[in-house]
Amino acid sequence: MADTTAIGLHQASADQLADKLNTLLANYQIFYMNVRGYHWNVKGQHFFELHTKFEEYYTDLLTKVDEVAERILTLGHQPLHAYSDYVRVADIAEDKNVHDGEACVRGIVQGLQTLIELQRELLSLASDADDEGTASLASDYIREQEKTVWMLNAYLG
Ligand SMILES: [Fe+2]
């Protein structure tokens, strides 16, 4: 049917989901680079602990960047792949020259909060469209990142 995608979703729903996923992708890419910056720039007594932890986070973000982009392709759309587009589309702002460990951790908490909020909206759209693939991706990310927010807030005291 002309109004159905290769995986049997309504075309209009797939278009809307891909658009939301591209917004999510842009946010992941900016956030990834921010966390990479925290890994490089953090200073102080907790350097070794935070430098290592930030590497764990940005490595995980890179995996999610690829999964989100490939979900967009699975829906029959084109993932954004230029930094100029990411900066234009993302809600998360670039965070430069942050050296204080607690400020880095706060930046990560705020970034995760933005991602969680976007993914809740995505989950709701995906559920309405019977798109279980996108819904389960979003709910897995939400559950993981909610736990990370708890741990980072525990770190901040
Ligand atoms: Fe490194």
JSON list of C-alpha atoms and ligand atoms in Angstrom, two decimals:
[
{"chain": "A", "resi": 1, "resn": "MET", "atom": "CA", "xyz": [0.00, 0.00, 0.00]},
{"chain": "A", "resi": 2, "resn": "ALA", "atom": "CA", "xyz": [1.25, 3.44, -0.89]},
{"chain": "A", "resi": 3, "resn": "ASP", "atom": "CA", "xyz": [0.60, 4.89, 2.57]},
{"chain": "A", "resi": 4, "resn": "THR", "atom": "CA", "xyz": [2.48, 2.09, 4.37]},
{"chain": "A", "resi": 5, "resn": "THR", "atom": "CA", "xyz": [6.24, 1.80, 4.98]},
{"chain": "A", "resi": 6, "resn": "ALA", "atom": "CA", "xyz": [8.45, -1.27, 4.36]},
{"chain": "A", "resi": 7, "resn": "ILE", "atom": "CA", "xyz": [7.83, -2.36, 7.98]},
{"chain": "A", "resi": 8, "resn": "GLY", "atom": "CA", "xyz": [4.07, -1.83, 7.83]},
{"chain": "A", "resi": 9, "resn": "LEU", "atom": "CA", "xyz": [3.75, 1.49, 9.64]},
{"chain": "A", "resi": 10, "resn": "HIS", "atom": "CA", "xyz": [1.52, 4.28, 8.40]},
{"chain": "A", "resi": 11, "resn": "GLN", "atom": "CA", "xyz": [3.66, 6.59, 6.29]},
{"chain": "A", "resi": 12, "resn": "ALA", "atom": "CA", "xyz": [2.51, 9.75, 8.04]},
{"chain": "A", "resi": 13, "resn": "SER", "atom": "CA", "xyz": [3.33, 8.27, 11.46]},
{"chain": "A", "resi": 14, "resn": "ALA", "atom": "CA", "xyz": [6.75, 7.11, 10.24]},
{"chain": "A", "resi": 15, "resn": "ASP", "atom": "CA", "xyz": [7.47, 10.63, 8.90]},
{"chain": "A", "resi": 16, "resn": "GLN", "atom": "CA", "xyz": [6.55, 12.18, 12.26]},
{"chain": "A", "resi": 17, "resn": "LEU", "atom": "CA", "xyz": [8.60, 9.60, 14.20]},
{"chain": "A", "resi": 18, "resn": "ALA", "atom": "CA", "xyz": [11.66, 10.07, 11.97]},
{"chain": "A", "resi": 19, "resn": "ASP", "atom": "CA", "xyz": [11.46, 13.81, 12.50]},
{"chain": "A", "resi": 20, "resn": "LYS", "atom": "CA", "xyz": [11.37, 13.37, 16.27]},
{"chain": "A", "resi": 21, "resn": "LEU", "atom": "CA", "xyz": [14.22, 10.84, 16.08]},
{"chain": "A", "resi": 22, "resn": "ASN", "atom": "CA", "xyz": [16.31, 13.35, 14.12]},
{"chain": "A", "resi": 23, "resn": "THR", "atom": "CA", "xyz": [15.77, 15.91, 16.89]},
{"chain": "A", "resi": 24, "resn": "LEU", "atom": "CA", "xyz": [16.85, 13.26, 19.39]},
{"chain": "A", "resi": 25, "resn": "LEU", "atom": "CA", "xyz": [19.90, 12.39, 17.25]},
{"chain": "A", "resi": 26, "resn": "ALA", "atom": "CA", "xyz": [20.98, 16.05, 17.13]},
{"chain": "A", "resi": 27, "resn": "ASN", "atom": "CA", "xyz": [20.73, 16.25, 20.92]},
{"chain": "A", "resi": 28, "resn": "TYR", "atom": "CA", "xyz": [22.76, 13.06, 21.33]},
{"chain": "A", "resi": 29, "resn": "GLN", "atom": "CA", "xyz": [25.50, 14.38, 19.06]},
{"chain": "A", "resi": 30, "resn": "ILE", "atom": "CA", "xyz": [25.87, 17.70, 20.87]},
{"chain": "A", "resi": 31, "resn": "PHE", "atom": "CA", "xyz": [25.69, 15.97, 24.26]},
{"chain": "A", "resi": 32, "resn": "TYR", "atom": "CA", "xyz": [28.28, 13.39, 23.14]},
{"chain": "A", "resi": 33, "resn": "MET", "atom": "CA", "xyz": [30.74, 16.18, 22.30]},
{"chain": "A", "resi": 34, "resn": "ASN", "atom": "CA", "xyz": [30.01, 17.96, 25.60]},
{"chain": "A", "resi": 35, "resn": "VAL", "atom": "CA", "xyz": [30.80, 14.80, 27.57]},
{"chain": "A", "resi": 36, "resn": "ARG", "atom": "CA", "xyz": [33.93, 14.26, 25.51]},
{"chain": "A", "resi": 37, "resn": "GLY", "atom": "CA", "xyz": [34.93, 17.81, 26.49]},
{"chain": "A", "resi": 38, "resn": "TYR", "atom": "CA", "xyz": [34.28, 17.06, 30.19]},
{"chain": "A", "resi": 39, "resn": "HIS", "atom": "CA", "xyz": [36.53, 13.98, 29.84]},
{"chain": "A", "resi": 40, "resn": "TRP", "atom": "CA", "xyz": [39.33, 16.13, 28.41]},
{"chain": "A", "resi": 41, "resn": "ASN", "atom": "CA", "xyz": [38.94, 19.27, 30.51]},
{"chain": "A", "resi": 42, "resn": "VAL", "atom": "CA", "xyz": [38.05, 18.08, 34.02]},
{"chain": "A", "resi": 43, "resn": "LYS", "atom": "CA", "xyz": [40.64, 19.01, 36.67]},
{"chain": "A", "resi": 44, "resn": "GLY", "atom": "CA", "xyz": [41.02, 18.54, 40.39]},
{"chain": "A", "resi": 45, "resn": "GLN", "atom": "CA", "xyz": [41.14, 15.86, 43.06]},
{"chain": "A", "resi": 46, "resn": "HIS", "atom": "CA", "xyz": [38.51, 13.67, 41.38]},
{"chain": "A", "resi": 47, "resn": "PHE", "atom": "CA", "xyz": [40.23, 13.76, 37.99]},
{"chain": "A", "resi": 48, "resn": "PHE", "atom": "CA", "xyz": [40.96, 10.05, 37.64]},
{"chain": "A", "resi": 49, "resn": "GLU", "atom": "CA", "xyz": [37.51, 8.96, 38.79]},
{"chain": "A", "resi": 50, "resn": "LEU", "atom": "CA", "xyz": [35.60, 11.47, 36.62]},
{"chain": "A", "resi": 51, "resn": "HIS", "atom": "CA", "xyz": [37.86, 11.22, 33.56]},
{"chain": "A", "resi": 52, "resn": "THR", "atom": "CA", "xyz": [37.22, 7.46, 33.49]},
{"chain": "A", "resi": 53, "resn": "LYS", "atom": "CA", "xyz": [33.47, 7.78, 34.23]},
{"chain": "A", "resi": 54, "resn": "PHE", "atom": "CA", "xyz": [33.00, 10.38, 31.46]},
{"chain": "A", "resi": 55, "resn": "GLU", "atom": "CA", "xyz": [34.67, 8.03, 28.97]},
{"chain": "A", "resi": 56, "resn": "GLU", "atom": "CA", "xyz": [32.16, 5.32, 29.96]},
{"chain": "A", "resi": 57, "resn": "TYR", "atom": "CA", "xyz": [29.30, 7.80, 29.34]},
{"chain": "A", "resi": 58, "resn": "TYR", "atom": "CA", "xyz": [30.47, 9.13, 25.98]},
{"chain": "A", "resi": 59, "resn": "THR", "atom": "CA", "xyz": [31.16, 5.61, 24.73]},
{"chain": "A", "resi": 60, "resn": "ASP", "atom": "CA", "xyz": [27.57, 4.68, 25.60]},
{"chain": "A", "resi": 61, "resn": "LEU", "atom": "CA", "xyz": [26.28, 7.85, 23.88]},
{"chain": "A", "resi": 62, "resn": "LEU", "atom": "CA", "xyz": [28.15, 6.93, 20.71]},
{"chain": "A", "resi": 63, "resn": "THR", "atom": "CA", "xyz": [26.39, 3.55, 20.64]},
{"chain": "A", "resi": 64, "resn": "LYS", "atom": "CA", "xyz": [23.03, 5.29, 21.05]},
{"chain": "A", "resi": 65, "resn": "VAL", "atom": "CA", "xyz": [23.86, 7.82, 18.28]},
{"chain": "A", "resi": 66, "resn": "ASP", "atom": "CA", "xyz": [24.26, 4.90, 15.88]},
{"chain": "A", "resi": 67, "resn": "GLU", "atom": "CA", "xyz": [21.13, 3.11, 17.09]},
{"chain": "A", "resi": 68, "resn": "VAL", "atom": "CA", "xyz": [18.98, 6.25, 16.74]},
{"chain": "A", "resi": 69, "resn": "ALA", "atom": "CA", "xyz": [20.38, 7.01, 13.25]},
{"chain": "A", "resi": 70, "resn": "GLU", "atom": "CA", "xyz": [19.76, 3.45, 12.09]},
{"chain": "A", "resi": 71, "resn": "ARG", "atom": "CA", "xyz": [16.22, 3.51, 13.49]},
{"chain": "A", "resi": 72, "resn": "ILE", "atom": "CA", "xyz": [15.61, 6.57, 11.28]},
{"chain": "A", "resi": 73, "resn": "LEU", "atom": "CA", "xyz": [16.89, 4.59, 8.28]},
{"chain": "A", "resi": 74, "resn": "THR", "atom": "CA", "xyz": [14.71, 1.62, 9.28]},
{"chain": "A", "resi": 75, "resn": "LEU", "atom": "CA", "xyz": [11.71, 3.99, 9.14]},
{"chain": "A", "resi": 76, "resn": "GLY", "atom": "CA", "xyz": [12.76, 4.89, 5.57]},
{"chain": "A", "resi": 77, "resn": "HIS", "atom": "CA", "xyz": [14.23, 8.30, 6.36]},
{"chain": "A", "resi": 78, "resn": "GLN", "atom": "CA", "xyz": [17.61, 10.05, 6.28]},
{"chain": "A", "resi": 79, "resn": "PRO", "atom": "CA", "xyz": [19.44, 10.73, 9.56]},
{"chain": "A", "resi": 80, "resn": "LEU", "atom": "CA", "xyz": [20.97, 14.18, 9.95]},
{"chain": "A", "resi": 81, "resn": "HIS", "atom": "CA", "xyz": [24.74, 13.87, 9.56]},
{"chain": "A", "resi": 82, "resn": "ALA", "atom": "CA", "xyz": [26.19, 17.40, 9.62]},
{"chain": "A", "resi": 83, "resn": "TYR", "atom": "CA", "xyz": [27.21, 19.28, 12.75]},
{"chain": "A", "resi": 84, "resn": "SER", "atom": "CA", "xyz": [25.62, 22.45, 11.35]},
{"chain": "A", "resi": 85, "resn": "ASP", "atom": "CA", "xyz": [22.27, 20.63, 11.40]},
{"chain": "A", "resi": 86, "resn": "TYR", "atom": "CA", "xyz": [22.85, 19.24, 14.89]},
{"chain": "A", "resi": 87, "resn": "VAL", "atom": "CA", "xyz": [23.59, 22.69, 16.32]},
{"chain": "A", "resi": 88, "resn": "ARG", "atom": "CA", "xyz": [20.49, 24.13, 14.59]},
{"chain": "A", "resi": 89, "resn": "VAL", "atom": "CA", "xyz": [18.13, 21.36, 15.74]},
{"chain": "A", "resi": 90, "resn": "ALA", "atom": "CA", "xyz": [19.38, 20.39, 19.23]},
{"chain": "A", "resi": 91, "resn": "ASP", "atom": "CA", "xyz": [17.89, 21.69, 22.47]},
{"chain": "A", "resi": 92, "resn": "ILE", "atom": "CA", "xyz": [21.10, 20.87, 24.38]},
{"chain": "A", "resi": 93, "resn": "ALA", "atom": "CA", "xyz": [23.60, 23.73, 24.07]},
{"chain": "A", "resi": 94, "resn": "GLU", "atom": "CA", "xyz": [27.33, 23.27, 23.47]},
{"chain": "A", "resi": 95, "resn": "ASP", "atom": "CA", "xyz": [29.16, 23.39, 26.81]},
{"chain": "A", "resi": 96, "resn": "LYS", "atom": "CA", "xyz": [32.73, 24.61, 26.43]},
{"chain": "A", "resi": 97, "resn": "ASN", "atom": "CA", "xyz": [35.77, 24.89, 28.72]},
{"chain": "A", "resi": 98, "resn": "VAL", "atom": "CA", "xyz": [34.22, 23.29, 31.83]},
{"chain": "A", "resi": 99, "resn": "HIS", "atom": "CA", "xyz": [36.98, 22.20, 34.24]},
{"chain": "A", "resi": 100, "resn": "ASP", "atom": "CA", "xyz": [35.18, 21.87, 37.57]},
{"chain": "A", "resi": 101, "resn": "GLY", "atom": "CA", "xyz": [34.15, 18.26, 38.22]},
{"chain": "A", "resi": 102, "resn": "GLU", "atom": "CA", "xyz": [30.79, 19.10, 39.79]},
{"chain": "A", "resi": 103, "resn": "ALA", "atom": "CA", "xyz": [29.94, 21.48, 36.93]},
{"chain": "A", "resi": 104, "resn": "CYS", "atom": "CA", "xyz": [30.73, 18.67, 34.47]},
{"chain": "A", "resi": 105, "resn": "VAL", "atom": "CA", "xyz": [28.44, 16.29, 36.38]},
{"chain": "A", "resi": 106, "resn": "ARG", "atom": "CA", "xyz": [25.67, 18.92, 36.48]},
{"chain": "A", "resi": 107, "resn": "GLY", "atom": "CA", "xyz": [26.05, 19.32, 32.70]},
{"chain": "A", "resi": 108, "resn": "ILE", "atom": "CA", "xyz": [25.60, 15.58, 32.29]},
{"chain": "A", "resi": 109, "resn": "VAL", "atom": "CA", "xyz": [22.51, 15.52, 34.55]},
{"chain": "A", "resi": 110, "resn": "GLN", "atom": "CA", "xyz": [20.93, 18.39, 32.57]},
{"chain": "A", "resi": 111, "resn": "GLY", "atom": "CA", "xyz": [21.72, 16.72, 29.24]},
{"chain": "A", "resi": 112, "resn": "LEU", "atom": "CA", "xyz": [20.22, 13.45, 30.41]},
{"chain": "A", "resi": 113, "resn": "GLN", "atom": "CA", "xyz": [17.10, 15.25, 31.64]},
{"chain": "A", "resi": 114, "resn": "THR", "atom": "CA", "xyz": [16.63, 16.75, 28.17]},
{"chain": "A", "resi": 115, "resn": "LEU", "atom": "CA", "xyz": [17.12, 13.36, 26.50]},
{"chain": "A", "resi": 116, "resn": "ILE", "atom": "CA", "xyz": [14.67, 11.66, 28.89]},
{"chain": "A", "resi": 117, "resn": "GLU", "atom": "CA", "xyz": [12.02, 14.31, 28.20]},
{"chain": "A", "resi": 118, "resn": "LEU", "atom": "CA", "xyz": [12.43, 13.97, 24.41]},
{"chain": "A", "resi": 119, "resn": "GLN", "atom": "CA", "xyz": [12.34, 10.20, 24.65]},
{"chain": "A", "resi": 120, "resn": "ARG", "atom": "CA", "xyz": [9.10, 10.29, 26.68]},
{"chain": "A", "resi": 121, "resn": "GLU", "atom": "CA", "xyz": [7.54, 12.35, 23.87]},
{"chain": "A", "resi": 122, "resn": "LEU", "atom": "CA", "xyz": [8.96, 9.89, 21.33]},
{"chain": "A", "resi": 123, "resn": "LEU", "atom": "CA", "xyz": [7.63, 6.92, 23.31]},
{"chain": "A", "resi": 124, "resn": "SER", "atom": "CA", "xyz": [4.16, 8.43, 23.35]},
{"chain": "A", "resi": 125, "resn": "LEU", "atom": "CA", "xyz": [4.24, 9.09, 19.58]},
{"chain": "A", "resi": 126, "resn": "ALA", "atom": "CA", "xyz": [5.59, 5.60, 18.90]},
{"chain": "A", "resi": 127, "resn": "SER", "atom": "CA", "xyz": [2.92, 3.95, 21.05]},
{"chain": "A", "resi": 128, "resn": "ASP", "atom": "CA", "xyz": [0.16, 5.85, 19.23]},
{"chain": "A", "resi": 129, "resn": "ALA", "atom": "CA", "xyz": [1.64, 4.66, 15.90]},
{"chain": "A", "resi": 130, "resn": "ASP", "atom": "CA", "xyz": [2.00, 1.01, 17.07]},
{"chain": "A", "resi": 131, "resn": "ASP", "atom": "CA", "xyz": [5.74, 1.37, 16.45]},
{"chain": "A", "resi": 132, "resn": "GLU", "atom": "CA", "xyz": [7.03, -1.10, 19.05]},
{"chain": "A", "resi": 133, "resn": "GLY", "atom": "CA", "xyz": [10.61, -0.92, 17.71]},
{"chain": "A", "resi": 134, "resn": "THR", "atom": "CA", "xyz": [10.95, 2.80, 18.41]},
{"chain": "A", "resi": 135, "resn": "ALA", "atom": "CA", "xyz": [8.94, 2.56, 21.64]},
{"chain": "A", "resi": 136, "resn": "SER", "atom": "CA", "xyz": [11.16, -0.14, 23.12]},
{"chain": "A", "resi": 137, "resn": "LEU", "atom": "CA", "xyz": [14.32, 1.75, 22.13]},
{"chain": "A", "resi": 138, "resn": "ALA", "atom": "CA", "xyz": [13.00, 4.87, 23.86]},
{"chain": "A", "resi": 139, "resn": "SER", "atom": "CA", "xyz": [11.87, 3.02, 26.99]},
{"chain": "A", "resi": 140, "resn": "ASP", "atom": "CA", "xyz": [15.22, 1.20, 27.35]},
{"chain": "A", "resi": 141, "resn": "TYR", "atom": "CA", "xyz": [17.07, 4.52, 27.13]},
{"chain": "A", "resi": 142, "resn": "ILE", "atom": "CA", "xyz": [14.71, 6.21, 29.59]},
{"chain": "A", "resi": 143, "resn": "ARG", "atom": "CA", "xyz": [15.12, 3.47, 32.20]},
{"chain": "A", "resi": 144, "resn": "GLU", "atom": "CA", "xyz": [18.93, 3.46, 31.94]},
{"chain": "A", "resi": 145, "resn": "GLN", "atom": "CA", "xyz": [19.26, 7.23, 31.98]},
{"chain": "A", "resi": 146, "resn": "GLU", "atom": "CA", "xyz": [16.85, 7.72, 34.89]},
{"chain": "A", "resi": 147, "resn": "LYS", "atom": "CA", "xyz": [19.11, 5.44, 36.94]},
{"chain": "A", "resi": 148, "resn": "THR", "atom": "CA", "xyz": [22.20, 7.41, 35.85]},
{"chain": "A", "resi": 149, "resn": "VAL", "atom": "CA", "xyz": [20.52, 10.68, 36.92]},
{"chain": "A", "resi": 150, "resn": "TRP", "atom": "CA", "xyz": [19.91, 9.16, 40.36]},
{"chain": "A", "resi": 151, "resn": "MET", "atom": "CA", "xyz": [23.56, 8.08, 40.66]},
{"chain": "A", "resi": 152, "resn": "LEU", "atom": "CA", "xyz": [24.93, 11.43, 39.48]},
{"chain": "A", "resi": 153, "resn": "ASN", "atom": "CA", "xyz": [22.68, 13.29, 41.89]},
{"chain": "A", "resi": 154, "resn": "ALA", "atom": "CA", "xyz": [23.92, 10.98, 44.67]},
{"chain": "A", "resi": 155, "resn": "TYR", "atom": "CA", "xyz": [27.47, 11.94, 43.66]},
{"chain": "A", "resi": 156, "resn": "LEU", "atom": "CA", "xyz": [26.55, 15.63, 43.85]},
{"chain": "A", "resi": 157, "resn": "GLY", "atom": "CA", "xyz": [25.04, 15.02, 47.31]},
{"chain": "B", "resi": 1, "resn": "FE", "atom": "FE", "xyz": [40.57, 9.71, 26.57]}
]
